[in-house]
């Protein structure tokens, strides 16, 4: 048994037609409703946006990446500065990942690059060795070697001090076969138990631990993994690893993983944030999402938009040059209240950071409005019809 005194997860309402659910997640730094979206402050900062902007768009929870913070500025410095919340001036709920995803994705080349067939271009292989003990990798900053073990990942995340922390797992690359995926999943399970032991050893009641479901694209492995993770005293679950080559396969893999998961705990889907993906996976019972895409798209001049092609507007387009409308008419964000598409188009063309910032603010607010729409739809028993209207099904 592990107690999580500062934490609670209540399922407030279940949708009658799908597996969507409305939840309430409490952490020592505040509570929020689910489904919800977690913005990525990868290196303890949202690129082109500060904690003030996060507050203004009514963000509930953010995440930072253990891998990056381990290399710089280092967990000891963050601890000395009073922990990540104080260090970066964010007093709300926060999650850190285990560092595993970056070690393996940077080490092997990312899944997306592999699918696009770009695996061999410009990818510095930083991963050196995976053993029973842990993973050894080379710092991309100064070339020094580091070993991350299940125990040291928990120790680093304890020093960072986020509310929700994750176990170290091996993120299997997309191209490996079933045998490798199975052996890797079994290793991740042994690591999950070691993570729990280390978590219990230093447990201070201020953090909660999530177990991660691996198993690649294989139905039987995902079932075994989800049943294993559910049998352990984690506060919540995350679905990770390779989710397949396309959206259809991703939805299938999430179904495989959901089949064996304990439904009374919060369930997070790692690294997914497409608008249609959020609707589809909320319908499967996913409670929280994270993805760099809303802020990354913004920095590349793409504004999220309900009726845009694939929910996006390309602000680079010349059609915006004299457009006096805001990015989105119905949006209540400070960008849409105060600035025209013409001005933002000009800023992006001129490569002004303010242009990126204005779209980052809009895209973050768009995501918060989307998740709020989803929660209201579940509350009012019209989730499926709202989903159909959004996805034009
Ligand atoms: Zn806006």
mmCIF file of C-alpha atoms and ligand atoms in Angstrom:
data_model
loop_
_atom_site.group_PDB
_atom_site.id
_atom_site.type_symbol
_atom_site.label_atom_id
_atom_site.label_comp_id
_atom_site.label_asym_id
_atom_site.label_seq_id
_atom_site.Cartn_x
_atom_site.Cartn_y
_atom_site.Cartn_z
ATOM 1 C CA UNK A 1 0.000 0.000 0.000
ATOM 2 C CA UNK A 2 1.050 3.556 -0.703
ATOM 3 C CA UNK A 3 -0.905 6.481 0.743
ATOM 4 C CA UNK A 4 -1.383 9.640 -1.286
ATOM 5 C CA UNK A 5 -2.641 12.014 1.432
ATOM 6 C CA UNK A 6 -2.597 15.276 -0.550
ATOM 7 C CA UNK A 7 -4.215 13.727 -3.601
ATOM 8 C CA UNK A 8 -7.652 12.667 -4.688
ATOM 9 C CA UNK A 9 -9.417 11.699 -7.895
ATOM 10 C CA UNK A 10 -13.193 11.689 -8.080
ATOM 11 C CA UNK A 11 -15.207 10.695 -11.098
ATOM 12 C CA UNK A 12 -18.023 13.221 -11.019
ATOM 13 C CA UNK A 13 -19.970 12.012 -14.028
ATOM 14 C CA UNK A 14 -19.787 9.273 -16.654
ATOM 15 C CA UNK A 15 -21.073 9.861 -20.170
ATOM 16 C CA UNK A 16 -23.990 7.566 -21.037
ATOM 17 C CA UNK A 17 -22.978 6.931 -24.671
ATOM 18 C CA UNK A 18 -19.170 6.742 -24.545
ATOM 19 C CA UNK A 19 -16.477 6.097 -21.930
ATOM 20 C CA UNK A 20 -15.893 9.847 -21.497
ATOM 21 C CA UNK A 21 -15.899 10.964 -17.894
ATOM 22 C CA UNK A 22 -15.790 14.153 -15.909
ATOM 23 C CA UNK A 23 -13.327 14.035 -13.030
ATOM 24 C CA UNK A 24 -11.865 16.175 -10.286
ATOM 25 C CA UNK A 25 -8.168 15.778 -9.515
ATOM 26 C CA UNK A 26 -6.730 17.235 -6.329
ATOM 27 C CA UNK A 27 -3.007 17.821 -5.760
ATOM 28 C CA UNK A 28 -1.155 19.699 -2.991
ATOM 29 C CA UNK A 29 -0.922 22.686 -5.396
ATOM 30 C CA UNK A 30 -4.595 22.831 -6.268
ATOM 31 C CA UNK A 31 -7.437 20.949 -7.913
ATOM 32 C CA UNK A 32 -8.697 20.875 -11.472
ATOM 33 C CA UNK A 33 -11.413 19.286 -13.544
ATOM 34 C CA UNK A 34 -10.703 16.573 -16.087
ATOM 35 C CA UNK A 35 -10.539 15.990 -19.030
ATOM 36 C CA UNK A 36 -7.707 18.489 -19.127
ATOM 37 C CA UNK A 37 -4.630 19.421 -21.119
ATOM 38 C CA UNK A 38 -1.117 19.795 -19.684
ATOM 39 C CA UNK A 39 1.153 22.334 -21.364
ATOM 40 C CA UNK A 40 4.820 21.479 -21.802
ATOM 41 C CA UNK A 41 7.236 23.792 -20.021
ATOM 42 C CA UNK A 42 10.010 21.501 -21.214
ATOM 43 C CA UNK A 43 12.961 23.304 -19.622
ATOM 44 C CA UNK A 44 10.891 24.905 -16.850
ATOM 45 C CA UNK A 45 9.606 27.522 -19.296
ATOM 46 C CA UNK A 46 6.860 27.668 -21.919
ATOM 47 C CA UNK A 47 8.675 28.853 -25.028
ATOM 48 C CA UNK A 48 7.432 32.409 -25.782
ATOM 49 C CA UNK A 49 5.114 32.409 -22.756
ATOM 50 C CA UNK A 50 5.504 32.910 -19.021
ATOM 51 C CA UNK A 51 3.586 31.743 -15.940
ATOM 52 C CA UNK A 52 1.602 35.012 -16.162
ATOM 53 C CA UNK A 53 0.395 33.984 -19.633
ATOM 54 C CA UNK A 54 -0.449 30.485 -18.360
ATOM 55 C CA UNK A 55 -2.564 32.056 -15.603
ATOM 56 C CA UNK A 56 -4.231 34.462 -18.043
ATOM 57 C CA UNK A 57 -5.377 31.635 -20.344
ATOM 58 C CA UNK A 58 -6.590 29.701 -17.260
ATOM 59 C CA UNK A 59 -4.214 26.765 -17.511
ATOM 60 C CA UNK A 60 -4.702 24.250 -14.716
ATOM 61 C CA UNK A 61 -1.549 22.100 -14.864
ATOM 62 C CA UNK A 62 1.824 22.148 -16.621
ATOM 63 C CA UNK A 63 4.681 19.692 -17.029
ATOM 64 C CA UNK A 64 8.451 19.901 -17.160
ATOM 65 C CA UNK A 65 10.919 17.368 -18.499
ATOM 66 C CA UNK A 66 13.241 15.607 -16.086
ATOM 67 C CA UNK A 67 15.760 14.802 -18.831
ATOM 68 C CA UNK A 68 16.422 18.454 -19.706
ATOM 69 C CA UNK A 69 16.436 19.659 -16.097
ATOM 70 C CA UNK A 70 18.745 16.819 -15.061
ATOM 71 C CA UNK A 71 21.349 18.021 -17.547
ATOM 72 C CA UNK A 72 20.798 21.722 -16.845
ATOM 73 C CA UNK A 73 20.528 23.332 -14.310
ATOM 74 C CA UNK A 74 20.582 20.016 -12.376
ATOM 75 C CA UNK A 75 18.174 18.766 -9.692
ATOM 76 C CA UNK A 76 20.407 19.825 -6.791
ATOM 77 C CA UNK A 77 20.294 23.470 -7.852
ATOM 78 C CA UNK A 78 16.504 23.363 -8.324
ATOM 79 C CA UNK A 79 16.129 21.801 -4.874
ATOM 80 C CA UNK A 80 18.396 24.456 -3.360
ATOM 81 C CA UNK A 81 16.257 27.165 -4.995
ATOM 82 C CA UNK A 82 13.178 25.775 -3.247
ATOM 83 C CA UNK A 83 11.936 23.307 -5.874
ATOM 84 C CA UNK A 84 10.602 23.733 -9.395
ATOM 85 C CA UNK A 85 7.362 25.514 -8.411
ATOM 86 C CA UNK A 86 9.253 28.308 -6.671
ATOM 87 C CA UNK A 87 12.171 28.318 -9.136
ATOM 88 C CA UNK A 88 9.905 28.967 -12.143
ATOM 89 C CA UNK A 89 7.158 30.892 -10.287
ATOM 90 C CA UNK A 90 4.323 28.430 -11.006
ATOM 91 C CA UNK A 91 2.228 27.658 -7.935
ATOM 92 C CA UNK A 92 -0.317 25.344 -9.596
ATOM 93 C CA UNK A 93 -0.308 21.581 -10.164
ATOM 94 C CA UNK A 94 2.712 20.241 -12.020
ATOM 95 C CA UNK A 95 3.877 16.958 -13.523
ATOM 96 C CA UNK A 96 7.357 15.785 -14.415
ATOM 97 C CA UNK A 97 8.091 12.837 -16.674
ATOM 98 C CA UNK A 98 10.770 10.315 -15.759
ATOM 99 C CA UNK A 99 13.331 11.321 -18.366
ATOM 100 C CA UNK A 100 12.877 7.997 -20.158
ATOM 101 C CA UNK A 101 11.087 9.314 -23.220
ATOM 102 C CA UNK A 102 13.840 11.809 -24.076
ATOM 103 C CA UNK A 103 16.663 9.364 -23.402
ATOM 104 C CA UNK A 104 15.140 6.886 -25.786
ATOM 105 C CA UNK A 105 13.651 9.220 -28.380
ATOM 106 C CA UNK A 106 16.844 11.258 -28.653
ATOM 107 C CA UNK A 107 18.840 8.059 -28.468
ATOM 108 C CA UNK A 108 17.018 6.172 -31.211
ATOM 109 C CA UNK A 109 15.673 9.064 -33.272
ATOM 110 C CA UNK A 110 12.056 10.006 -32.675
ATOM 111 C CA UNK A 111 9.030 7.965 -33.707
ATOM 112 C CA UNK A 112 7.812 10.755 -35.980
ATOM 113 C CA UNK A 113 11.146 10.930 -37.757
ATOM 114 C CA UNK A 114 11.139 7.184 -38.252
ATOM 115 C CA UNK A 115 7.680 7.224 -39.789
ATOM 116 C CA UNK A 116 8.679 9.986 -42.143
ATOM 117 C CA UNK A 117 11.764 7.949 -43.110
ATOM 118 C CA UNK A 118 14.121 10.602 -41.808
ATOM 119 C CA UNK A 119 15.710 8.428 -39.182
ATOM 120 C CA UNK A 120 19.212 8.757 -40.503
ATOM 121 C CA UNK A 121 19.304 12.522 -40.928
ATOM 122 C CA UNK A 122 20.907 14.702 -38.297
ATOM 123 C CA UNK A 123 20.067 12.429 -35.395
ATOM 124 C CA UNK A 124 22.887 12.277 -32.924
ATOM 125 C CA UNK A 125 22.569 8.960 -31.148
ATOM 126 C CA UNK A 126 22.972 9.888 -27.514
ATOM 127 C CA UNK A 127 21.852 6.592 -25.975
ATOM 128 C CA UNK A 128 24.809 4.387 -25.089
ATOM 129 C CA UNK A 129 23.537 1.391 -23.204
ATOM 130 C CA UNK A 130 20.363 -0.070 -21.693
ATOM 131 C CA UNK A 131 20.968 -2.624 -18.962
ATOM 132 C CA UNK A 132 18.897 -4.128 -16.163
ATOM 133 C CA UNK A 133 20.225 -1.334 -13.967
ATOM 134 C CA UNK A 134 19.230 1.630 -16.134
ATOM 135 C CA UNK A 135 20.055 3.663 -19.226
ATOM 136 C CA UNK A 136 23.369 5.330 -19.964
ATOM 137 C CA UNK A 137 23.375 8.315 -22.282
ATOM 138 C CA UNK A 138 25.533 11.203 -23.344
ATOM 139 C CA UNK A 139 24.600 14.792 -22.501
ATOM 140 C CA UNK A 140 23.748 16.835 -25.590
ATOM 141 C CA UNK A 141 25.080 19.882 -23.743
ATOM 142 C CA UNK A 142 28.597 18.886 -22.726
ATOM 143 C CA UNK A 143 29.039 15.277 -23.858
ATOM 144 C CA UNK A 144 29.286 13.925 -20.304
ATOM 145 C CA UNK A 145 27.929 10.449 -19.632
ATOM 146 C CA UNK A 146 24.915 10.008 -17.337
ATOM 147 C CA UNK A 147 23.149 6.902 -16.079
ATOM 148 C CA UNK A 148 19.482 7.175 -15.183
ATOM 149 C CA UNK A 149 18.062 4.312 -13.139
ATOM 150 C CA UNK A 150 14.491 3.859 -11.852
ATOM 151 C CA UNK A 151 15.776 4.918 -8.423
ATOM 152 C CA UNK A 152 17.740 7.957 -9.612
ATOM 153 C CA UNK A 153 14.803 9.150 -11.749
ATOM 154 C CA UNK A 154 12.581 9.144 -8.635
ATOM 155 C CA UNK A 155 15.332 10.911 -6.681
ATOM 156 C CA UNK A 156 15.694 13.612 -9.356
ATOM 157 C CA UNK A 157 11.914 14.083 -9.557
ATOM 158 C CA UNK A 158 11.726 14.311 -5.766
ATOM 159 C CA UNK A 159 14.258 17.139 -5.840
ATOM 160 C CA UNK A 160 12.335 18.905 -8.617
ATOM 161 C CA UNK A 161 9.193 18.500 -6.498
ATOM 162 C CA UNK A 162 6.359 18.254 -9.057
ATOM 163 C CA UNK A 163 3.002 16.998 -7.750
ATOM 164 C CA UNK A 164 2.710 14.123 -10.202
ATOM 165 C CA UNK A 165 5.798 12.109 -11.133
ATOM 166 C CA UNK A 166 6.334 9.165 -13.488
ATOM 167 C CA UNK A 167 8.236 5.887 -13.362
ATOM 168 C CA UNK A 168 11.241 5.340 -15.627
ATOM 169 C CA UNK A 169 10.378 3.049 -18.516
ATOM 170 C CA UNK A 170 12.041 1.995 -21.731
ATOM 171 C CA UNK A 171 10.256 3.677 -24.629
ATOM 172 C CA UNK A 172 10.612 1.114 -27.369
ATOM 173 C CA UNK A 173 11.163 2.576 -30.804
ATOM 174 C CA UNK A 174 8.571 2.109 -33.543
ATOM 175 C CA UNK A 175 10.536 -0.293 -35.736
ATOM 176 C CA UNK A 176 11.291 -3.064 -33.203
ATOM 177 C CA UNK A 177 9.637 -6.476 -33.390
ATOM 178 C CA UNK A 178 7.253 -8.099 -30.938
ATOM 179 C CA UNK A 179 9.965 -10.091 -29.157
ATOM 180 C CA UNK A 180 11.942 -6.940 -28.404
ATOM 181 C CA UNK A 181 8.778 -5.086 -27.357
ATOM 182 C CA UNK A 182 7.851 -7.901 -24.958
ATOM 183 C CA UNK A 183 11.294 -8.096 -23.348
ATOM 184 C CA UNK A 184 11.382 -4.308 -23.089
ATOM 185 C CA UNK A 185 7.928 -4.243 -21.469
ATOM 186 C CA UNK A 186 9.054 -6.820 -18.911
ATOM 187 C CA UNK A 187 12.119 -4.700 -18.139
ATOM 188 C CA UNK A 188 9.854 -1.655 -17.728
ATOM 189 C CA UNK A 189 7.707 -3.666 -15.279
ATOM 190 C CA UNK A 190 10.748 -4.549 -13.164
ATOM 191 C CA UNK A 191 11.728 -0.864 -13.309
ATOM 192 C CA UNK A 192 8.175 0.118 -12.280
ATOM 193 C CA UNK A 193 8.468 -2.042 -9.134
ATOM 194 C CA UNK A 194 11.881 -0.575 -8.337
ATOM 195 C CA UNK A 195 10.447 2.942 -8.859
ATOM 196 C CA UNK A 196 7.645 2.156 -6.398
ATOM 197 C CA UNK A 197 10.121 0.855 -3.815
ATOM 198 C CA UNK A 198 12.240 4.004 -4.116
ATOM 199 C CA UNK A 199 9.120 6.191 -4.044
ATOM 200 C CA UNK A 200 7.921 4.497 -0.830
ATOM 201 C CA UNK A 201 11.372 4.761 0.763
ATOM 202 C CA UNK A 202 11.473 8.554 0.512
ATOM 203 C CA UNK A 203 7.730 9.271 0.415
ATOM 204 C CA UNK A 204 6.913 12.666 1.908
ATOM 205 C CA UNK A 205 3.217 12.777 0.989
ATOM 206 C CA UNK A 206 3.751 15.682 -1.400
ATOM 207 C CA UNK A 207 3.978 13.679 -4.604
ATOM 208 C CA UNK A 208 2.006 10.994 -6.406
ATOM 209 C CA UNK A 209 3.414 8.353 -8.722
ATOM 210 C CA UNK A 210 2.001 7.249 -12.080
ATOM 211 C CA UNK A 211 2.811 3.881 -13.669
ATOM 212 C CA UNK A 212 3.244 3.725 -17.446
ATOM 213 C CA UNK A 213 1.614 1.175 -19.774
ATOM 214 C CA UNK A 214 3.995 -0.056 -22.482
ATOM 215 C CA UNK A 215 3.512 -2.949 -24.919
ATOM 216 C CA UNK A 216 3.837 -1.279 -28.323
ATOM 217 C CA UNK A 217 1.095 -1.909 -30.860
ATOM 218 C CA UNK A 218 0.343 -5.455 -29.632
ATOM 219 C CA UNK A 219 -3.057 -6.159 -28.069
ATOM 220 C CA UNK A 220 -1.917 -8.991 -25.769
ATOM 221 C CA UNK A 221 1.135 -7.025 -24.554
ATOM 222 C CA UNK A 222 -0.898 -3.862 -23.900
ATOM 223 C CA UNK A 223 -3.393 -5.949 -21.907
ATOM 224 C CA UNK A 224 -0.618 -7.575 -19.860
ATOM 225 C CA UNK A 225 1.013 -4.187 -19.270
ATOM 226 C CA UNK A 226 -2.209 -2.460 -18.235
ATOM 227 C CA UNK A 227 -3.171 -5.298 -15.891
ATOM 228 C CA UNK A 228 0.316 -5.238 -14.363
ATOM 229 C CA UNK A 229 0.292 -1.469 -13.815
ATOM 230 C CA UNK A 230 -3.251 -1.635 -12.365
ATOM 231 C CA UNK A 231 -2.134 -4.315 -9.888
ATOM 232 C CA UNK A 232 0.416 -1.941 -8.351
ATOM 233 C CA UNK A 233 -0.378 0.925 -5.926
ATOM 234 C CA UNK A 234 0.127 3.795 -8.364
ATOM 235 C CA UNK A 235 -1.999 6.901 -7.927
ATOM 236 C CA UNK A 236 -2.553 7.163 -11.664
ATOM 237 C CA UNK A 237 -1.716 5.620 -15.008
ATOM 238 C CA UNK A 238 -0.107 6.883 -18.176
ATOM 239 C CA UNK A 239 -0.236 5.255 -21.587
ATOM 240 C CA UNK A 240 3.137 5.539 -23.310
ATOM 241 C CA UNK A 241 5.438 3.981 -25.850
ATOM 242 C CA UNK A 242 4.779 3.434 -29.526
ATOM 243 C CA UNK A 243 1.143 4.152 -30.332
ATOM 244 C CA UNK A 244 1.501 3.059 -33.948
ATOM 245 C CA UNK A 245 2.059 4.578 -37.348
ATOM 246 C CA UNK A 246 -1.155 6.566 -37.800
ATOM 247 C CA UNK A 247 -4.204 7.892 -35.983
ATOM 248 C CA UNK A 248 -6.315 4.794 -36.617
ATOM 249 C CA UNK A 249 -3.659 2.564 -35.073
ATOM 250 C CA UNK A 250 -3.232 4.982 -32.162
ATOM 251 C CA UNK A 251 -6.952 4.784 -31.338
ATOM 252 C CA UNK A 252 -6.729 0.975 -31.510
ATOM 253 C CA UNK A 253 -3.663 0.858 -29.221
ATOM 254 C CA UNK A 254 -5.378 3.128 -26.677
ATOM 255 C CA UNK A 255 -8.341 0.700 -26.702
ATOM 256 C CA UNK A 256 -5.935 -2.215 -26.067
ATOM 257 C CA UNK A 257 -4.371 -0.364 -23.114
ATOM 258 C CA UNK A 258 -7.689 0.825 -21.658
ATOM 259 C CA UNK A 259 -9.023 -2.742 -21.599
ATOM 260 C CA UNK A 260 -6.875 -3.725 -18.612
ATOM 261 C CA UNK A 261 -6.588 -0.429 -16.741
ATOM 262 C CA UNK A 262 -8.201 0.230 -13.400
ATOM 263 C CA UNK A 263 -10.806 2.900 -14.196
ATOM 264 C CA UNK A 264 -10.960 4.481 -10.748
ATOM 265 C CA UNK A 265 -7.563 6.142 -11.203
ATOM 266 C CA UNK A 266 -6.699 9.120 -13.442
ATOM 267 C CA UNK A 267 -5.426 8.078 -16.875
ATOM 268 C CA UNK A 268 -2.972 10.196 -18.856
ATOM 269 C CA UNK A 269 -2.157 9.779 -22.544
ATOM 270 C CA UNK A 270 1.471 10.772 -23.131
ATOM 271 C CA UNK A 271 2.399 13.122 -25.968
ATOM 272 C CA UNK A 272 -0.950 13.350 -27.772
ATOM 273 C CA UNK A 273 -2.596 16.729 -28.414
ATOM 274 C CA UNK A 274 -4.267 16.854 -31.862
ATOM 275 C CA UNK A 275 -7.796 18.307 -31.648
ATOM 276 C CA UNK A 276 -9.451 15.220 -33.168
ATOM 277 C CA UNK A 277 -7.208 12.941 -31.059
ATOM 278 C CA UNK A 278 -8.407 14.658 -27.892
ATOM 279 C CA UNK A 279 -12.087 14.138 -28.777
ATOM 280 C CA UNK A 280 -11.517 10.492 -29.762
ATOM 281 C CA UNK A 281 -9.469 9.630 -26.685
ATOM 282 C CA UNK A 282 -11.717 11.451 -24.209
ATOM 283 C CA UNK A 283 -14.441 9.196 -25.624
ATOM 284 C CA UNK A 284 -12.265 6.222 -24.598
ATOM 285 C CA UNK A 285 -11.916 7.482 -21.012
ATOM 286 C CA UNK A 286 -8.630 9.428 -21.111
ATOM 287 C CA UNK A 287 -8.514 12.126 -18.418
ATOM 288 C CA UNK A 288 -5.396 14.173 -19.243
ATOM 289 C CA UNK A 289 -3.228 14.891 -22.279
ATOM 290 C CA UNK A 290 0.068 16.635 -22.915
ATOM 291 C CA UNK A 291 1.728 17.685 -26.135
ATOM 292 C CA UNK A 292 4.164 20.301 -27.376
ATOM 293 C CA UNK A 293 2.071 20.851 -30.519
ATOM 294 C CA UNK A 294 -0.146 23.843 -29.500
ATOM 295 C CA UNK A 295 2.863 25.971 -28.559
ATOM 296 C CA UNK A 296 5.203 24.550 -31.215
ATOM 297 C CA UNK A 297 2.638 25.204 -33.982
ATOM 298 C CA UNK A 298 2.263 28.756 -32.673
ATOM 299 C CA UNK A 299 5.982 29.421 -32.919
ATOM 300 C CA UNK A 300 5.837 28.304 -36.549
ATOM 301 C CA UNK A 301 2.977 30.677 -37.370
ATOM 302 C CA UNK A 302 0.011 28.300 -37.076
ATOM 303 C CA UNK A 303 -2.987 29.454 -35.062
ATOM 304 C CA UNK A 304 -5.489 26.890 -33.820
ATOM 305 C CA UNK A 305 -8.948 27.531 -35.216
ATOM 306 C CA UNK A 306 -12.180 25.602 -34.948
ATOM 307 C CA UNK A 307 -13.023 25.829 -38.664
ATOM 308 C CA UNK A 308 -9.468 25.967 -40.031
ATOM 309 C CA UNK A 309 -8.143 23.107 -42.172
ATOM 310 C CA UNK A 310 -7.195 20.430 -39.620
ATOM 311 C CA UNK A 311 -8.105 23.058 -36.995
ATOM 312 C CA UNK A 312 -5.278 25.368 -38.061
ATOM 313 C CA UNK A 313 -4.774 28.721 -39.802
ATOM 314 C CA UNK A 314 -1.446 29.478 -41.436
ATOM 315 C CA UNK A 315 -0.702 33.077 -40.507
ATOM 316 C CA UNK A 316 2.096 33.178 -43.113
ATOM 317 C CA UNK A 317 -0.567 33.150 -45.858
ATOM 318 C CA UNK A 318 -0.776 36.374 -47.844
ATOM 319 C CA UNK A 319 -4.558 36.361 -47.334
ATOM 320 C CA UNK A 320 -3.894 37.636 -43.792
ATOM 321 C CA UNK A 321 -1.979 40.713 -44.952
ATOM 322 C CA UNK A 322 -4.887 43.127 -44.676
ATOM 323 C CA UNK A 323 -7.196 41.014 -42.532
ATOM 324 C CA UNK A 324 -8.569 43.069 -39.677
ATOM 325 C CA UNK A 325 -10.204 40.112 -37.920
ATOM 326 C CA UNK A 326 -8.720 38.519 -34.802
ATOM 327 C CA UNK A 327 -7.211 35.007 -35.092
ATOM 328 C CA UNK A 328 -10.576 33.608 -33.987
ATOM 329 C CA UNK A 329 -13.748 35.684 -33.648
ATOM 330 C CA UNK A 330 -15.201 33.851 -30.645
ATOM 331 C CA UNK A 331 -11.926 33.655 -28.677
ATOM 332 C CA UNK A 332 -11.642 35.632 -25.437
ATOM 333 C CA UNK A 333 -7.813 35.573 -25.236
ATOM 334 C CA UNK A 334 -5.819 38.808 -24.985
ATOM 335 C CA UNK A 335 -4.415 38.257 -28.495
ATOM 336 C CA UNK A 336 -7.855 37.976 -30.072
ATOM 337 C CA UNK A 337 -9.188 40.890 -28.007
ATOM 338 C CA UNK A 338 -6.412 43.270 -29.032
ATOM 339 C CA UNK A 339 -4.658 42.264 -32.264
ATOM 340 C CA UNK A 340 -5.524 41.710 -35.924
ATOM 341 C CA UNK A 341 -4.438 38.882 -38.192
ATOM 342 C CA UNK A 342 -2.744 41.556 -40.330
ATOM 343 C CA UNK A 343 -0.479 42.645 -37.471
ATOM 344 C CA UNK A 344 0.369 39.081 -36.422
ATOM 345 C CA UNK A 345 1.017 38.132 -40.079
ATOM 346 C CA UNK A 346 3.441 41.050 -40.331
ATOM 347 C CA UNK A 347 5.193 40.130 -37.039
ATOM 348 C CA UNK A 348 5.612 36.497 -38.100
ATOM 349 C CA UNK A 349 6.969 37.545 -41.503
ATOM 350 C CA UNK A 350 9.397 39.881 -39.725
ATOM 351 C CA UNK A 351 10.347 37.039 -37.359
ATOM 352 C CA UNK A 352 9.449 39.153 -34.327
ATOM 353 C CA UNK A 353 9.236 37.079 -31.132
ATOM 354 C CA UNK A 354 6.103 39.029 -30.156
ATOM 355 C CA UNK A 355 4.310 37.439 -33.135
ATOM 356 C CA UNK A 356 5.097 33.955 -31.817
ATOM 357 C CA UNK A 357 4.069 34.986 -28.320
ATOM 358 C CA UNK A 358 0.695 36.322 -29.462
ATOM 359 C CA UNK A 359 -0.109 33.026 -31.217
ATOM 360 C CA UNK A 360 1.208 30.963 -28.270
ATOM 361 C CA UNK A 361 -1.259 32.804 -26.000
ATOM 362 C CA UNK A 362 -4.126 32.189 -28.447
ATOM 363 C CA UNK A 363 -3.276 28.507 -28.957
ATOM 364 C CA UNK A 364 -3.046 27.886 -25.219
ATOM 365 C CA UNK A 365 -6.404 29.598 -24.666
ATOM 366 C CA UNK A 366 -7.871 27.628 -27.600
ATOM 367 C CA UNK A 367 -6.886 24.369 -25.877
ATOM 368 C CA UNK A 368 -8.345 25.512 -22.556
ATOM 369 C CA UNK A 369 -11.616 26.523 -24.259
ATOM 370 C CA UNK A 370 -11.691 23.177 -26.104
ATOM 371 C CA UNK A 371 -11.260 21.167 -22.896
ATOM 372 C CA UNK A 372 -13.864 23.332 -21.179
ATOM 373 C CA UNK A 373 -16.282 22.670 -24.075
ATOM 374 C CA UNK A 374 -15.628 18.936 -23.691
ATOM 375 C CA UNK A 375 -16.262 19.005 -19.935
ATOM 376 C CA UNK A 376 -19.464 21.032 -20.339
ATOM 377 C CA UNK A 377 -20.655 18.611 -23.022
ATOM 378 C CA UNK A 378 -20.114 15.651 -20.651
ATOM 379 C CA UNK A 379 -21.862 17.540 -17.822
ATOM 380 C CA UNK A 380 -24.852 18.329 -20.022
ATOM 381 C CA UNK A 381 -25.104 14.861 -21.567
ATOM 382 C CA UNK A 382 -24.336 15.966 -25.112
ATOM 383 C CA UNK A 383 -20.722 14.813 -25.482
ATOM 384 C CA UNK A 384 -21.292 12.648 -28.557
ATOM 385 C CA UNK A 385 -23.315 15.247 -30.471
ATOM 386 C CA UNK A 386 -20.771 17.982 -29.633
ATOM 387 C CA UNK A 387 -17.933 15.685 -30.732
ATOM 388 C CA UNK A 388 -19.733 14.983 -34.033
ATOM 389 C CA UNK A 389 -20.291 18.697 -34.626
ATOM 390 C CA UNK A 390 -16.607 19.474 -33.977
ATOM 391 C CA UNK A 391 -15.264 16.631 -36.088
ATOM 392 C CA UNK A 392 -17.996 17.094 -38.736
ATOM 393 C CA UNK A 393 -18.821 13.401 -38.580
HETATM 394 ZN ZN1 LIG B 1 -7.480 33.864 -29.125
#
